Amino acid sequence: MKLRKVTAASAVVLALAVTATACGSDDKKDSGSSGGDKKITVGIKFDQPGIGQKTPQGYSGFDVDVATYVAGKLGYKPDQIEWKETKSAERENALSRGDVDFIAASYSITPEREKKVDFAGPYLLAHQDVLVRADDIAIKSPSDLNSKKLCSVTGSTSAQNVHDKLAPKAQLQQYPTYSACLTGLQNKAIDALTTDDSILAGYASQAAFKGKFKLGGFKMTNENYGIGVKKGSDLKAKINTALEAMVSDGSWKKAVDKNFGPAKYKNEPAPKIGNIVS
């Protein structure tokens, strides 16, 4: 009898210990930025140098720096960020499914997209531009692209826009990647590459291409980059507050200089939150 009583008492003590341990684990998971299990998932591009790029050393680019700063203001340390590749065609779906908490991926704010997702920002005003060889003195305006070989990636409308509106005699060339366009530009197989100036500056800032290319500075369109969130998400207001802080404390300017500076990118001033330039 005495043995059975001791065993029963031990069982009670063990059960209490297991319960306490389980409660302790839950507390740690929900404890906020000080807890090791708290995560936030952020969508970025993995293949845009200077904007969002996955490398053997980690993730880099202007969008990565902006997203890291914003996540910090939301209470997440860098090691609590889970980076997820979000290709252009999948951005709206990734948000609606809840695959990511927010997206910073050269994501231009447009009326069509605003029907599906909400945007914080804008945090960068970019423009469609061209990249040419550094020693090219023939292309000084969009009209100079007539009879020139103009490259953009397959599926992009950038080159077609230039052809339709500014240089109807431009010879359009489609390559599978921007890197392929850059190689063609370097080898004189093409004369110019067109897309957003921020993307062009990111590519031109790579060590392998430093000093070999220059931006035209044509500002053919306005591209208001915003941070996408799920429709109705309360993150929008919090991210806007974080973006304002990033500008006011100088972190935004440092990120621009760090990622685009080598290409001598003449960036626009930091845009005001909610100010969409058409």
PDB file of C-alpha atoms in Angstrom:
ATOM      1  CA  MET A   1       0.000   0.000   0.000  1.00  0.00           C
ATOM      2  CA  LYS A   2       2.751   2.408   0.897  1.00  0.00           C
ATOM      3  CA  LEU A   3       4.465   1.789  -2.430  1.00  0.00           C
ATOM      4  CA  ARG A   4       1.256   2.522  -4.367  1.00  0.00           C
ATOM      5  CA  LYS A   5       0.786   5.835  -2.527  1.00  0.00           C
ATOM      6  CA  VAL A   6       4.304   6.989  -3.336  1.00  0.00           C
ATOM      7  CA  THR A   7       3.853   6.046  -6.996  1.00  0.00           C
ATOM      8  CA  ALA A   8       0.579   7.944  -7.260  1.00  0.00           C
ATOM      9  CA  ALA A   9       2.124  11.015  -5.691  1.00  0.00           C
ATOM     10  CA  SER A  10       5.048  10.837  -8.081  1.00  0.00           C
ATOM     11  CA  ALA A  11       2.658  10.653 -11.010  1.00  0.00           C
ATOM     12  CA  VAL A  12       0.910  13.822  -9.863  1.00  0.00           C
ATOM     13  CA  VAL A  13       4.234  15.665  -9.549  1.00  0.00           C
ATOM     14  CA  LEU A  14       5.299  14.471 -13.003  1.00  0.00           C
ATOM     15  CA  ALA A  15       2.019  15.590 -14.576  1.00  0.00           C
ATOM     16  CA  LEU A  16       2.358  19.038 -13.033  1.00  0.00           C
ATOM     17  CA  ALA A  17       5.920  19.304 -14.323  1.00  0.00           C
ATOM     18  CA  VAL A  18       4.877  18.380 -17.869  1.00  0.00           C
ATOM     19  CA  THR A  19       2.035  20.913 -17.756  1.00  0.00           C
ATOM     20  CA  ALA A  20       4.363  23.663 -16.575  1.00  0.00           C
ATOM     21  CA  THR A  21       6.855  22.836 -19.300  1.00  0.00           C
ATOM     22  CA  ALA A  22       4.151  22.953 -21.974  1.00  0.00           C
ATOM     23  CA  CYS A  23       2.926  26.312 -20.721  1.00  0.00           C
ATOM     24  CA  GLY A  24       6.459  27.618 -20.717  1.00  0.00           C
ATOM     25  CA  SER A  25       6.915  26.585 -24.358  1.00  0.00           C
ATOM     26  CA  ASP A  26       3.740  28.386 -25.415  1.00  0.00           C
ATOM     27  CA  ASP A  27       4.793  31.523 -23.589  1.00  0.00           C
ATOM     28  CA  LYS A  28       8.110  31.551 -25.422  1.00  0.00           C
ATOM     29  CA  LYS A  29       6.410  31.164 -28.803  1.00  0.00           C
ATOM     30  CA  ASP A  30       4.098  34.103 -28.189  1.00  0.00           C
ATOM     31  CA  SER A  31       6.540  36.329 -26.358  1.00  0.00           C
ATOM     32  CA  GLY A  32       7.196  38.726 -29.250  1.00  0.00           C
ATOM     33  CA  SER A  33      10.582  39.808 -30.559  1.00  0.00           C
ATOM     34  CA  SER A  34      12.363  38.383 -27.525  1.00  0.00           C
ATOM     35  CA  GLY A  35      10.994  34.889 -28.269  1.00  0.00           C
ATOM     36  CA  GLY A  36      12.921  32.646 -30.614  1.00  0.00           C
ATOM     37  CA  ASP A  37       9.871  31.294 -32.498  1.00  0.00           C
ATOM     38  CA  LYS A  38       8.310  34.537 -33.732  1.00  0.00           C
ATOM     39  CA  LYS A  39       8.641  34.946 -37.493  1.00  0.00           C
ATOM     40  CA  ILE A  40       7.446  37.250 -40.254  1.00  0.00           C
ATOM     41  CA  THR A  41       7.406  36.192 -43.905  1.00  0.00           C
ATOM     42  CA  VAL A  42       8.409  38.803 -46.462  1.00  0.00           C
ATOM     43  CA  GLY A  43       8.157  38.505 -50.232  1.00  0.00           C
ATOM     44  CA  ILE A  44      11.044  39.847 -52.327  1.00  0.00           C
ATOM     45  CA  LYS A  45      12.678  39.273 -55.697  1.00  0.00           C
ATOM     46  CA  PHE A  46      15.582  36.820 -55.659  1.00  0.00           C
ATOM     47  CA  ASP A  47      17.085  37.803 -59.022  1.00  0.00           C
ATOM     48  CA  GLN A  48      17.355  41.599 -59.132  1.00  0.00           C
ATOM     49  CA  PRO A  49      20.789  42.881 -58.063  1.00  0.00           C
ATOM     50  CA  GLY A  50      20.511  46.125 -56.133  1.00  0.00           C
ATOM     51  CA  ILE A  51      16.783  45.508 -55.525  1.00  0.00           C
ATOM     52  CA  GLY A  52      16.345  41.996 -54.182  1.00  0.00           C
ATOM     53  CA  GLN A  53      18.849  39.211 -54.693  1.00  0.00           C
ATOM     54  CA  LYS A  54      19.589  35.875 -53.089  1.00  0.00           C
ATOM     55  CA  THR A  55      23.319  35.180 -52.869  1.00  0.00           C
ATOM     56  CA  PRO A  56      25.454  32.563 -51.121  1.00  0.00           C
ATOM     57  CA  GLN A  57      26.052  35.189 -48.423  1.00  0.00           C
ATOM     58  CA  GLY A  58      22.356  35.906 -47.873  1.00  0.00           C
ATOM     59  CA  TYR A  59      19.933  38.497 -49.217  1.00  0.00           C
ATOM     60  CA  SER A  60      20.787  41.980 -50.466  1.00  0.00           C
ATOM     61  CA  GLY A  61      19.289  44.976 -52.245  1.00  0.00           C
ATOM     62  CA  PHE A  62      17.302  48.130 -51.605  1.00  0.00           C
ATOM     63  CA  ASP A  63      14.006  46.287 -51.123  1.00  0.00           C
ATOM     64  CA  VAL A  64      15.725  43.939 -48.671  1.00  0.00           C
ATOM     65  CA  ASP A  65      17.058  46.882 -46.680  1.00  0.00           C
ATOM     66  CA  VAL A  66      13.641  48.567 -46.652  1.00  0.00           C
ATOM     67  CA  ALA A  67      11.875  45.355 -45.634  1.00  0.00           C
ATOM     68  CA  THR A  68      14.416  44.640 -42.886  1.00  0.00           C
ATOM     69  CA  TYR A  69      13.951  48.137 -41.463  1.00  0.00           C
ATOM     70  CA  VAL A  70      10.149  47.857 -41.600  1.00  0.00           C
ATOM     71  CA  ALA A  71      10.201  44.418 -39.972  1.00  0.00           C
ATOM     72  CA  GLY A  72      12.396  45.846 -37.212  1.00  0.00           C
ATOM     73  CA  LYS A  73       9.833  48.548 -36.498  1.00  0.00           C
ATOM     74  CA  LEU A  74       7.169  45.834 -36.376  1.00  0.00           C
ATOM     75  CA  GLY A  75       9.162  44.048 -33.680  1.00  0.00           C
ATOM     76  CA  TYR A  76      11.122  41.473 -35.653  1.00  0.00           C
ATOM     77  CA  LYS A  77      14.876  41.007 -35.648  1.00  0.00           C
ATOM     78  CA  PRO A  78      16.678  40.148 -38.913  1.00  0.00           C
ATOM     79  CA  ASP A  79      16.948  36.478 -37.968  1.00  0.00           C
ATOM     80  CA  GLN A  80      13.167  36.369 -37.476  1.00  0.00           C
ATOM     81  CA  ILE A  81      12.504  37.285 -41.113  1.00  0.00           C
ATOM     82  CA  GLU A  82      11.691  34.451 -43.503  1.00  0.00           C
ATOM     83  CA  TRP A  83      12.422  35.610 -47.066  1.00  0.00           C
ATOM     84  CA  LYS A  84      10.193  34.184 -49.780  1.00  0.00           C
ATOM     85  CA  GLU A  85      10.639  34.632 -53.518  1.00  0.00           C
ATOM     86  CA  THR A  86       7.630  36.339 -55.081  1.00  0.00           C
ATOM     87  CA  LYS A  87       7.784  36.592 -58.845  1.00  0.00           C
ATOM     88  CA  SER A  88       5.803  39.387 -60.497  1.00  0.00           C
ATOM     89  CA  ALA A  89       2.936  37.197 -61.670  1.00  0.00           C
ATOM     90  CA  GLU A  90       2.479  35.622 -58.219  1.00  0.00           C
ATOM     91  CA  ARG A  91       2.513  38.669 -55.938  1.00  0.00           C
ATOM     92  CA  GLU A  92      -1.243  39.167 -55.564  1.00  0.00           C
ATOM     93  CA  ASN A  93      -1.861  35.441 -55.070  1.00  0.00           C
ATOM     94  CA  ALA A  94       0.878  35.193 -52.431  1.00  0.00           C
ATOM     95  CA  LEU A  95      -0.792  37.938 -50.406  1.00  0.00           C
ATOM     96  CA  SER A  96      -4.355  36.668 -50.767  1.00  0.00           C
ATOM     97  CA  ARG A  97      -3.321  33.127 -49.765  1.00  0.00           C
ATOM     98  CA  GLY A  98      -1.378  34.406 -46.776  1.00  0.00           C
ATOM     99  CA  ASP A  99       1.907  32.962 -48.037  1.00  0.00           C
ATOM    100  CA  VAL A 100       3.623  36.213 -47.048  1.00  0.00           C
ATOM    101  CA  ASP A 101       2.868  39.003 -44.577  1.00  0.00           C
ATOM    102  CA  PHE A 102       4.016  41.764 -46.904  1.00  0.00           C
ATOM    103  CA  ILE A 103       5.831  42.178 -50.215  1.00  0.00           C
ATOM    104  CA  ALA A 104       8.655  44.557 -51.129  1.00  0.00           C
ATOM    105  CA  ALA A 105       9.616  43.550 -54.660  1.00  0.00           C
ATOM    106  CA  SER A 106       9.831  46.518 -57.083  1.00  0.00           C
ATOM    107  CA  TYR A 107       6.028  46.432 -56.769  1.00  0.00           C
ATOM    108  CA  SER A 108       4.566  49.411 -58.649  1.00  0.00           C
ATOM    109  CA  ILE A 109       1.285  50.760 -57.294  1.00  0.00           C
ATOM    110  CA  THR A 110      -1.376  50.711 -60.029  1.00  0.00           C
ATOM    111  CA  PRO A 111      -5.193  51.042 -59.985  1.00  0.00           C
ATOM    112  CA  GLU A 112      -5.530  47.467 -61.236  1.00  0.00           C
ATOM    113  CA  ARG A 113      -3.413  46.070 -58.419  1.00  0.00           C
ATOM    114  CA  GLU A 114      -5.134  48.207 -55.794  1.00  0.00           C
ATOM    115  CA  LYS A 115      -8.338  46.319 -56.549  1.00  0.00           C
ATOM    116  CA  LYS A 116      -6.677  43.157 -55.237  1.00  0.00           C
ATOM    117  CA  VAL A 117      -4.202  44.252 -52.546  1.00  0.00           C
ATOM    118  CA  ASP A 118      -3.469  47.246 -50.312  1.00  0.00           C
ATOM    119  CA  PHE A 119      -0.254  49.235 -50.584  1.00  0.00           C
ATOM    120  CA  ALA A 120       1.803  51.036 -47.977  1.00  0.00           C
ATOM    121  CA  GLY A 121       4.037  53.781 -49.320  1.00  0.00           C
ATOM    122  CA  PRO A 122       5.197  54.587 -51.887  1.00  0.00           C
ATOM    123  CA  TYR A 123       8.804  54.289 -50.711  1.00  0.00           C
ATOM    124  CA  LEU A 124      10.545  54.901 -54.063  1.00  0.00           C
ATOM    125  CA  LEU A 125       9.631  56.781 -57.230  1.00  0.00           C
ATOM    126  CA  ALA A 126      11.320  55.076 -60.174  1.00  0.00           C
ATOM    127  CA  HIS A 127      11.022  55.714 -63.911  1.00  0.00           C
ATOM    128  CA  GLN A 128      11.330  53.653 -67.043  1.00  0.00           C
ATOM    129  CA  ASP A 129      14.727  54.416 -68.523  1.00  0.00           C
ATOM    130  CA  VAL A 130      17.434  52.933 -70.718  1.00  0.00           C
ATOM    131  CA  LEU A 131      20.887  51.621 -69.965  1.00  0.00           C
ATOM    132  CA  VAL A 132      23.578  52.178 -72.612  1.00  0.00           C
ATOM    133  CA  ARG A 133      27.319  51.657 -72.829  1.00  0.00           C
ATOM    134  CA  ALA A 134      29.327  54.236 -70.920  1.00  0.00           C
ATOM    135  CA  ASP A 135      31.082  55.458 -74.077  1.00  0.00           C
ATOM    136  CA  ASP A 136      27.881  55.780 -76.127  1.00  0.00           C
ATOM    137  CA  ILE A 137      27.267  59.414 -77.100  1.00  0.00           C
ATOM    138  CA  ALA A 138      24.676  58.713 -79.809  1.00  0.00           C
ATOM    139  CA  ILE A 139      21.669  57.982 -77.557  1.00  0.00           C
ATOM    140  CA  LYS A 140      20.760  61.237 -75.801  1.00  0.00           C
ATOM    141  CA  SER A 141      16.949  61.073 -75.918  1.00  0.00           C
ATOM    142  CA  PRO A 142      14.240  58.442 -76.501  1.00  0.00           C
ATOM    143  CA  SER A 143      13.966  59.426 -80.176  1.00  0.00           C
ATOM    144  CA  ASP A 144      17.605  58.426 -80.629  1.00  0.00           C
ATOM    145  CA  LEU A 145      16.501  54.834 -80.085  1.00  0.00           C
ATOM    146  CA  ASN A 146      15.011  54.777 -83.605  1.00  0.00           C
ATOM    147  CA  SER A 147      16.871  52.182 -85.697  1.00  0.00           C
ATOM    148  CA  LYS A 148      18.687  51.019 -82.523  1.00  0.00           C
ATOM    149  CA  LYS A 149      18.449  47.521 -81.074  1.00  0.00           C
ATOM    150  CA  LEU A 150      16.442  47.847 -77.844  1.00  0.00           C
ATOM    151  CA  CYS A 151      16.392  44.952 -75.394  1.00  0.00           C
ATOM    152  CA  SER A 152      14.057  43.917 -72.623  1.00  0.00           C
ATOM    153  CA  VAL A 153      13.153  40.568 -71.068  1.00  0.00           C
ATOM    154  CA  THR A 154      10.630  38.207 -72.603  1.00  0.00           C
ATOM    155  CA  GLY A 155       7.138  39.043 -71.373  1.00  0.00           C
ATOM    156  CA  SER A 156       7.976  42.628 -70.407  1.00  0.00           C
ATOM    157  CA  THR A 157       6.089  45.532 -71.987  1.00  0.00           C
ATOM    158  CA  SER A 158       8.886  48.078 -71.432  1.00  0.00           C
ATOM    159  CA  ALA A 159      10.485  47.874 -74.895  1.00  0.00           C
ATOM    160  CA  GLN A 160       7.105  47.752 -76.594  1.00  0.00           C
ATOM    161  CA  ASN A 161       6.042  50.928 -74.751  1.00  0.00           C
ATOM    162  CA  VAL A 162       9.093  52.760 -76.084  1.00  0.00           C
ATOM    163  CA  HIS A 163       8.448  51.456 -79.583  1.00  0.00           C
ATOM    164  CA  ASP A 164       4.767  52.411 -79.557  1.00  0.00           C
ATOM    165  CA  LYS A 165       5.067  55.861 -77.977  1.00  0.00           C
ATOM    166  CA  LEU A 166       8.574  57.254 -78.425  1.00  0.00           C
ATOM    167  CA  ALA A 167      10.702  55.455 -81.006  1.00  0.00           C
ATOM    168  CA  PRO A 168       8.581  53.617 -83.598  1.00  0.00           C
ATOM    169  CA  LYS A 169      11.626  52.511 -85.576  1.00  0.00           C
ATOM    170  CA  ALA A 170      13.401  50.914 -82.612  1.00  0.00           C
ATOM    171  CA  GLN A 171      14.352  47.296 -83.260  1.00  0.00           C
ATOM    172  CA  LEU A 172      12.943  45.303 -80.366  1.00  0.00           C
ATOM    173  CA  GLN A 173      15.006  42.447 -78.981  1.00  0.00           C
ATOM    174  CA  GLN A 174      13.718  40.001 -76.370  1.00  0.00           C
ATOM    175  CA  TYR A 175      16.173  38.150 -74.138  1.00  0.00           C
ATOM    176  CA  PRO A 176      15.278  35.655 -71.388  1.00  0.00           C
ATOM    177  CA  THR A 177      16.904  37.657 -68.564  1.00  0.00           C
ATOM    178  CA  TYR A 178      18.256  41.134 -67.841  1.00  0.00           C
ATOM    179  CA  SER A 179      21.675  39.572 -67.375  1.00  0.00           C
ATOM    180  CA  ALA A 180      21.509  38.288 -70.941  1.00  0.00           C
ATOM    181  CA  CYS A 181      20.575  41.784 -72.132  1.00  0.00           C
ATOM    182  CA  LEU A 182      23.571  43.198 -70.262  1.00  0.00           C
ATOM    183  CA  THR A 183      25.897  40.714 -71.934  1.00  0.00           C
ATOM    184  CA  GLY A 184      24.443  41.674 -75.304  1.00  0.00           C
ATOM    185  CA  LEU A 185      24.881  45.355 -74.479  1.00  0.00           C
ATOM    186  CA  GLN A 186      28.481  44.799 -73.450  1.00  0.00           C
ATOM    187  CA  ASN A 187      29.202  42.829 -76.635  1.00  0.00           C
ATOM    188  CA  LYS A 188      27.420  45.440 -78.821  1.00  0.00           C
ATOM    189  CA  ALA A 189      24.820  42.919 -79.951  1.00  0.00           C
ATOM    190  CA  ILE A 190      22.238  45.425 -78.703  1.00  0.00           C
ATOM    191  CA  ASP A 191      22.364  49.195 -78.200  1.00  0.00           C
ATOM    192  CA  ALA A 192      20.198  49.753 -75.135  1.00  0.00           C
ATOM    193  CA  LEU A 193      18.321  47.930 -72.375  1.00  0.00           C
ATOM    194  CA  THR A 194      15.068  49.297 -70.974  1.00  0.00           C
ATOM    195  CA  THR A 195      13.149  48.766 -67.721  1.00  0.00           C
ATOM    196  CA  ASP A 196      12.817  50.696 -64.431  1.00  0.00           C
ATOM    197  CA  ASP A 197      15.811  52.919 -63.719  1.00  0.00           C
ATOM    198  CA  SER A 198      16.176  51.465 -60.222  1.00  0.00           C
ATOM    199  CA  ILE A 199      16.509  47.950 -61.654  1.00  0.00           C
ATOM    200  CA  LEU A 200      18.965  49.167 -64.291  1.00  0.00           C
ATOM    201  CA  ALA A 201      21.002  50.954 -61.615  1.00  0.00           C
ATOM    202  CA  GLY A 202      21.110  47.784 -59.542  1.00  0.00           C
ATOM    203  CA  TYR A 203      22.525  45.752 -62.406  1.00  0.00           C
ATOM    204  CA  ALA A 204      24.987  48.475 -63.422  1.00  0.00           C
ATOM    205  CA  SER A 205      26.204  48.717 -59.809  1.00  0.00           C
ATOM    206  CA  GLN A 206      27.502  45.138 -59.819  1.00  0.00           C
ATOM    207  CA  ALA A 207      31.271  44.915 -59.489  1.00  0.00           C
ATOM    208  CA  ALA A 208      31.573  43.112 -62.837  1.00  0.00           C
ATOM    209  CA  PHE A 209      29.856  45.984 -64.665  1.00  0.00           C
ATOM    210  CA  LYS A 210      31.069  48.995 -62.710  1.00  0.00           C
ATOM    211  CA  GLY A 211      31.898  51.863 -65.059  1.00  0.00           C
ATOM    212  CA  LYS A 212      30.782  50.008 -68.197  1.00  0.00           C
ATOM    213  CA  PHE A 213      27.228  51.348 -68.474  1.00  0.00           C
ATOM    214  CA  LYS A 214      25.263  54.528 -67.830  1.00  0.00           C
ATOM    215  CA  LEU A 215      21.626  55.469 -67.403  1.00  0.00           C
ATOM    216  CA  GLY A 216      19.981  57.635 -70.039  1.00  0.00           C
ATOM    217  CA  GLY A 217      17.988  59.614 -67.468  1.00  0.00           C
ATOM    218  CA  PHE A 218      14.925  59.785 -69.756  1.00  0.00           C
ATOM    219  CA  LYS A 219      12.181  59.271 -67.094  1.00  0.00           C
ATOM    220  CA  MET A 220       9.726  57.807 -69.585  1.00  0.00           C
ATOM    221  CA  THR A 221       7.188  56.640 -66.968  1.00  0.00           C
ATOM    222  CA  ASN A 222       6.528  56.978 -63.250  1.00  0.00           C
ATOM    223  CA  GLU A 223       6.749  53.796 -61.162  1.00  0.00           C
ATOM    224  CA  ASN A 224       5.599  54.242 -57.551  1.00  0.00           C
ATOM    225  CA  TYR A 225       7.032  51.327 -55.550  1.00  0.00           C
ATOM    226  CA  GLY A 226       4.821  50.283 -52.664  1.00  0.00           C
ATOM    227  CA  ILE A 227       4.795  47.544 -50.044  1.00  0.00           C
ATOM    228  CA  GLY A 228       1.933  45.172 -50.736  1.00  0.00           C
ATOM    229  CA  VAL A 229      -0.235  43.737 -47.952  1.00  0.00           C
ATOM    230  CA  LYS A 230      -3.383  41.652 -47.937  1.00  0.00           C
ATOM    231  CA  LYS A 231      -6.549  43.629 -48.620  1.00  0.00           C
ATOM    232  CA  GLY A 232      -7.825  45.126 -45.364  1.00  0.00           C
ATOM    233  CA  SER A 233      -4.668  44.311 -43.381  1.00  0.00           C
ATOM    234  CA  ASP A 234      -3.877  46.574 -40.417  1.00  0.00           C
ATOM    235  CA  LEU A 235      -0.197  46.240 -41.385  1.00  0.00           C
ATOM    236  CA  LYS A 236      -0.627  49.015 -43.941  1.00  0.00           C
ATOM    237  CA  ALA A 237      -0.768  51.814 -41.349  1.00  0.00           C
ATOM    238  CA  LYS A 238       2.073  50.311 -39.300  1.00  0.00           C
ATOM    239  CA  ILE A 239       4.305  49.963 -42.363  1.00  0.00           C
ATOM    240  CA  ASN A 240       3.578  53.555 -43.402  1.00  0.00           C
ATOM    241  CA  THR A 241       4.726  54.719 -39.970  1.00  0.00           C
ATOM    242  CA  ALA A 242       7.902  52.647 -40.332  1.00  0.00           C
ATOM    243  CA  LEU A 243       8.621  54.079 -43.795  1.00  0.00           C
ATOM    244  CA  GLU A 244       8.259  57.630 -42.488  1.00  0.00           C
ATOM    245  CA  ALA A 245      10.744  56.829 -39.723  1.00  0.00           C
ATOM    246  CA  MET A 246      13.180  55.329 -42.224  1.00  0.00           C
ATOM    247  CA  VAL A 247      13.216  58.569 -44.197  1.00  0.00           C
ATOM    248  CA  SER A 248      13.434  60.867 -41.177  1.00  0.00           C
ATOM    249  CA  ASP A 249      16.349  59.072 -39.508  1.00  0.00           C
ATOM    250  CA  GLY A 250      18.439  58.921 -42.703  1.00  0.00           C
ATOM    251  CA  SER A 251      18.271  55.148 -43.188  1.00  0.00           C
ATOM    252  CA  TRP A 252      16.398  55.476 -46.496  1.00  0.00           C
ATOM    253  CA  LYS A 253      19.103  57.661 -48.053  1.00  0.00           C
ATOM    254  CA  LYS A 254      21.840  55.317 -46.828  1.00  0.00           C
ATOM    255  CA  ALA A 255      20.057  52.364 -48.461  1.00  0.00           C
ATOM    256  CA  VAL A 256      19.742  54.247 -51.777  1.00  0.00           C
ATOM    257  CA  ASP A 257      23.421  55.224 -51.803  1.00  0.00           C
ATOM    258  CA  LYS A 258      24.547  51.732 -50.818  1.00  0.00           C
ATOM    259  CA  ASN A 259      22.584  49.867 -53.498  1.00  0.00           C
ATOM    260  CA  PHE A 260      22.471  52.322 -56.417  1.00  0.00           C
ATOM    261  CA  GLY A 261      25.394  54.684 -55.835  1.00  0.00           C
ATOM    262  CA  PRO A 262      27.983  52.918 -58.036  1.00  0.00           C
ATOM    263  CA  ALA A 263      25.710  53.462 -61.073  1.00  0.00           C
ATOM    264  CA  LYS A 264      25.453  57.214 -60.324  1.00  0.00           C
ATOM    265  CA  TYR A 265      21.686  56.803 -60.038  1.00  0.00           C
ATOM    266  CA  LYS A 266      20.003  60.202 -59.742  1.00  0.00           C
ATOM    267  CA  ASN A 267      17.154  59.104 -57.527  1.00  0.00           C
ATOM    268  CA  GLU A 268      14.054  61.125 -56.775  1.00  0.00           C
ATOM    269  CA  PRO A 269      13.628  62.401 -53.206  1.00  0.00           C
ATOM    270  CA  ALA A 270      11.831  60.034 -50.860  1.00  0.00           C
ATOM    271  CA  PRO A 271       8.128  60.194 -51.778  1.00  0.00           C
ATOM    272  CA  LYS A 272       5.464  61.253 -49.323  1.00  0.00           C
ATOM    273  CA  ILE A 273       3.272  58.469 -48.038  1.00  0.00           C
ATOM    274  CA  GLY A 274       0.128  58.212 -50.170  1.00  0.00           C
ATOM    275  CA  ASN A 275       1.445  60.527 -52.888  1.00  0.00           C
ATOM    276  CA  ILE A 276       1.142  58.553 -56.126  1.00  0.00           C
ATOM    277  CA  VAL A 277       2.763  60.326 -59.073  1.00  0.00           C
ATOM    278  CA  SER A 278       0.898  59.517 -62.277  1.00  0.00           C
TER     279      SER A 278
END
